[in-house]
């Protein structure tokens, strides 16, 4: 009789655990869906403020994309396909999505790319200025080592 009661307790406990697991899985799915909705809202906000002056649109959109990509297998697959099709477009976004993002270099690189797209070679100010600064630093470093 004691064995029968023990087996009854184990089976009831197993059912209870199954119920708990399905409830926990349902809550996990709901949270993932809500985080994906939040990510989509943040992405829309980032794209909406992108035309405004300042560099705030892209980083905000990337934060939204990070939330979506971390919670959706479908989105990860699409992102990987896009990465294979257009690596130059996706690479800056991947650099911003790292654990320790390289925000300043990515912003500088994108600014130079935008300048290259919009201006002809003679009117490009930023790239020319950057080269001058690099040459000046090299000369100064060389002078210090000589002294």
mmCIF file of C-alpha atoms in Angstrom:
data_model
loop_
_atom_site.group_PDB
_atom_site.id
_atom_site.type_symbol
_atom_site.label_atom_id
_atom_site.label_comp_id
_atom_site.label_asym_id
_atom_site.label_seq_id
_atom_site.Cartn_x
_atom_site.Cartn_y
_atom_site.Cartn_z
ATOM 1 C CA UNK A 1 0.000 0.000 0.000
ATOM 2 C CA UNK A 2 2.861 2.340 0.802
ATOM 3 C CA UNK A 3 4.376 1.657 -2.611
ATOM 4 C CA UNK A 4 1.107 2.449 -4.344
ATOM 5 C CA UNK A 5 0.854 5.754 -2.517
ATOM 6 C CA UNK A 6 4.452 6.575 -3.411
ATOM 7 C CA UNK A 7 3.875 5.864 -7.073
ATOM 8 C CA UNK A 8 0.737 7.962 -6.961
ATOM 9 C CA UNK A 9 2.683 10.882 -5.542
ATOM 10 C CA UNK A 10 5.387 10.575 -8.154
ATOM 11 C CA UNK A 11 2.931 10.523 -11.017
ATOM 12 C CA UNK A 12 0.991 13.488 -9.615
ATOM 13 C CA UNK A 13 4.244 15.343 -9.118
ATOM 14 C CA UNK A 14 5.194 14.574 -12.735
ATOM 15 C CA UNK A 15 1.905 15.983 -14.020
ATOM 16 C CA UNK A 16 2.376 19.060 -11.904
ATOM 17 C CA UNK A 17 5.886 19.503 -13.259
ATOM 18 C CA UNK A 18 4.598 19.111 -16.836
ATOM 19 C CA UNK A 19 1.963 21.755 -16.191
ATOM 20 C CA UNK A 20 4.601 24.050 -14.723
ATOM 21 C CA UNK A 21 6.919 23.470 -17.718
ATOM 22 C CA UNK A 22 4.216 24.234 -20.265
ATOM 23 C CA UNK A 23 3.202 27.354 -18.332
ATOM 24 C CA UNK A 24 6.835 28.492 -18.118
ATOM 25 C CA UNK A 25 7.317 27.825 -21.840
ATOM 26 C CA UNK A 26 4.178 29.816 -22.640
ATOM 27 C CA UNK A 27 5.400 32.725 -20.529
ATOM 28 C CA UNK A 28 8.813 32.563 -22.226
ATOM 29 C CA UNK A 29 7.200 32.690 -25.657
ATOM 30 C CA UNK A 30 4.984 35.580 -24.613
ATOM 31 C CA UNK A 31 7.993 37.514 -23.277
ATOM 32 C CA UNK A 32 9.960 36.839 -26.484
ATOM 33 C CA UNK A 33 7.017 38.087 -28.541
ATOM 34 C CA UNK A 34 6.656 41.226 -26.409
ATOM 35 C CA UNK A 35 10.401 41.942 -26.661
ATOM 36 C CA UNK A 36 10.163 41.499 -30.452
ATOM 37 C CA UNK A 37 7.272 43.992 -30.551
ATOM 38 C CA UNK A 38 9.305 46.410 -28.457
ATOM 39 C CA UNK A 39 12.256 45.930 -30.839
ATOM 40 C CA UNK A 40 10.050 46.599 -33.856
ATOM 41 C CA UNK A 41 8.748 49.781 -32.231
ATOM 42 C CA UNK A 42 12.275 50.950 -31.456
ATOM 43 C CA UNK A 43 13.342 50.193 -35.045
ATOM 44 C CA UNK A 44 10.444 52.220 -36.431
ATOM 45 C CA UNK A 45 11.350 55.064 -34.079
ATOM 46 C CA UNK A 46 14.990 54.912 -35.240
ATOM 47 C CA UNK A 47 14.022 55.020 -38.896
ATOM 48 C CA UNK A 48 11.561 57.848 -38.212
ATOM 49 C CA UNK A 49 14.202 60.073 -36.603
ATOM 50 C CA UNK A 50 16.980 59.131 -39.055
ATOM 51 C CA UNK A 51 16.291 62.095 -41.392
ATOM 52 C CA UNK A 52 16.607 64.558 -38.514
ATOM 53 C CA UNK A 53 19.974 66.227 -37.935
ATOM 54 C CA UNK A 54 22.364 64.197 -35.842
ATOM 55 C CA UNK A 55 23.481 60.571 -35.916
ATOM 56 C CA UNK A 56 20.821 59.180 -33.587
ATOM 57 C CA UNK A 57 18.607 57.304 -36.045
ATOM 58 C CA UNK A 58 20.952 54.453 -36.943
ATOM 59 C CA UNK A 59 22.017 53.491 -33.384
ATOM 60 C CA UNK A 60 18.407 53.480 -32.199
ATOM 61 C CA UNK A 61 17.360 51.309 -35.145
ATOM 62 C CA UNK A 62 20.256 48.935 -34.411
ATOM 63 C CA UNK A 63 19.101 48.547 -30.794
ATOM 64 C CA UNK A 64 15.653 47.574 -32.056
ATOM 65 C CA UNK A 65 17.195 45.172 -34.547
ATOM 66 C CA UNK A 66 19.267 43.604 -31.767
ATOM 67 C CA UNK A 67 16.137 42.919 -29.736
ATOM 68 C CA UNK A 68 14.442 41.309 -32.708
ATOM 69 C CA UNK A 69 17.457 39.242 -33.776
ATOM 70 C CA UNK A 70 18.046 37.880 -30.276
ATOM 71 C CA UNK A 71 14.465 36.658 -30.003
ATOM 72 C CA UNK A 72 13.554 35.474 -33.500
ATOM 73 C CA UNK A 73 15.090 32.579 -35.405
ATOM 74 C CA UNK A 74 13.288 33.690 -38.567
ATOM 75 C CA UNK A 75 14.836 37.168 -38.344
ATOM 76 C CA UNK A 76 18.305 35.671 -37.739
ATOM 77 C CA UNK A 77 17.974 33.574 -40.899
ATOM 78 C CA UNK A 78 16.908 36.604 -42.957
ATOM 79 C CA UNK A 79 19.760 38.662 -41.497
ATOM 80 C CA UNK A 80 22.305 35.962 -42.411
ATOM 81 C CA UNK A 81 20.928 35.785 -45.969
ATOM 82 C CA UNK A 82 21.201 39.584 -46.232
ATOM 83 C CA UNK A 83 24.722 39.377 -44.843
ATOM 84 C CA UNK A 84 25.731 36.969 -47.609
ATOM 85 C CA UNK A 85 23.989 39.016 -50.293
ATOM 86 C CA UNK A 86 25.161 42.495 -49.163
ATOM 87 C CA UNK A 87 28.133 42.209 -46.777
ATOM 88 C CA UNK A 88 29.070 45.911 -47.046
ATOM 89 C CA UNK A 89 25.620 46.949 -45.863
ATOM 90 C CA UNK A 90 25.419 44.512 -42.972
ATOM 91 C CA UNK A 91 28.993 44.779 -41.656
ATOM 92 C CA UNK A 92 28.520 48.142 -39.857
ATOM 93 C CA UNK A 93 25.345 46.851 -38.240
ATOM 94 C CA UNK A 94 27.149 43.706 -37.077
ATOM 95 C CA UNK A 95 29.924 45.861 -35.578
ATOM 96 C CA UNK A 96 27.315 47.838 -33.643
ATOM 97 C CA UNK A 97 25.611 44.661 -32.408
ATOM 98 C CA UNK A 98 28.707 43.233 -30.702
ATOM 99 C CA UNK A 99 28.929 42.991 -26.929
ATOM 100 C CA UNK A 100 31.369 45.908 -26.975
ATOM 101 C CA UNK A 101 30.222 47.931 -30.004
ATOM 102 C CA UNK A 102 32.631 50.114 -31.959
ATOM 103 C CA UNK A 103 30.335 53.112 -32.226
ATOM 104 C CA UNK A 104 32.825 55.886 -33.056
ATOM 105 C CA UNK A 105 34.684 53.982 -35.828
ATOM 106 C CA UNK A 106 31.400 52.852 -37.387
ATOM 107 C CA UNK A 107 29.982 56.370 -37.351
ATOM 108 C CA UNK A 108 33.187 57.749 -38.896
ATOM 109 C CA UNK A 109 33.236 55.055 -41.580
ATOM 110 C CA UNK A 110 29.587 55.677 -42.451
ATOM 111 C CA UNK A 111 30.191 59.441 -42.597
ATOM 112 C CA UNK A 112 33.056 58.915 -45.053
ATOM 113 C CA UNK A 113 30.896 56.574 -47.144
ATOM 114 C CA UNK A 114 28.096 59.126 -47.229
ATOM 115 C CA UNK A 115 30.535 61.850 -48.226
ATOM 116 C CA UNK A 116 31.875 59.642 -51.020
ATOM 117 C CA UNK A 117 28.332 58.996 -52.282
ATOM 118 C CA UNK A 118 27.199 62.619 -52.189
ATOM 119 C CA UNK A 119 30.270 64.637 -53.192
ATOM 120 C CA UNK A 120 32.709 64.443 -56.064
ATOM 121 C CA UNK A 121 36.387 63.808 -55.350
ATOM 122 C CA UNK A 122 37.420 67.465 -55.261
ATOM 123 C CA UNK A 123 34.710 68.469 -52.758
ATOM 124 C CA UNK A 124 35.382 65.719 -50.183
ATOM 125 C CA UNK A 125 36.450 67.530 -47.056
ATOM 126 C CA UNK A 126 36.494 64.850 -44.345
ATOM 127 C CA UNK A 127 38.718 62.303 -46.075
ATOM 128 C CA UNK A 128 41.226 64.988 -47.051
ATOM 129 C CA UNK A 129 41.270 66.411 -43.525
ATOM 130 C CA UNK A 130 41.756 62.948 -42.039
ATOM 131 C CA UNK A 131 44.774 62.312 -44.270
ATOM 132 C CA UNK A 132 46.285 65.663 -43.256
ATOM 133 C CA UNK A 133 45.817 64.896 -39.555
ATOM 134 C CA UNK A 134 47.381 61.445 -39.931
ATOM 135 C CA UNK A 135 50.401 62.897 -41.767
ATOM 136 C CA UNK A 136 50.766 65.616 -39.122
ATOM 137 C CA UNK A 137 50.704 63.030 -36.320
ATOM 138 C CA UNK A 138 53.329 60.901 -38.087
ATOM 139 C CA UNK A 139 55.635 63.892 -38.539
ATOM 140 C CA UNK A 140 55.207 64.909 -34.926
ATOM 141 C CA UNK A 141 55.901 61.364 -33.697
ATOM 142 C CA UNK A 142 59.011 61.188 -35.896
ATOM 143 C CA UNK A 143 60.245 64.523 -34.496
ATOM 144 C CA UNK A 144 59.793 63.272 -30.936
ATOM 145 C CA UNK A 145 61.773 60.094 -31.583
ATOM 146 C CA UNK A 146 64.637 62.113 -33.113
ATOM 147 C CA UNK A 147 64.885 64.435 -30.107
#
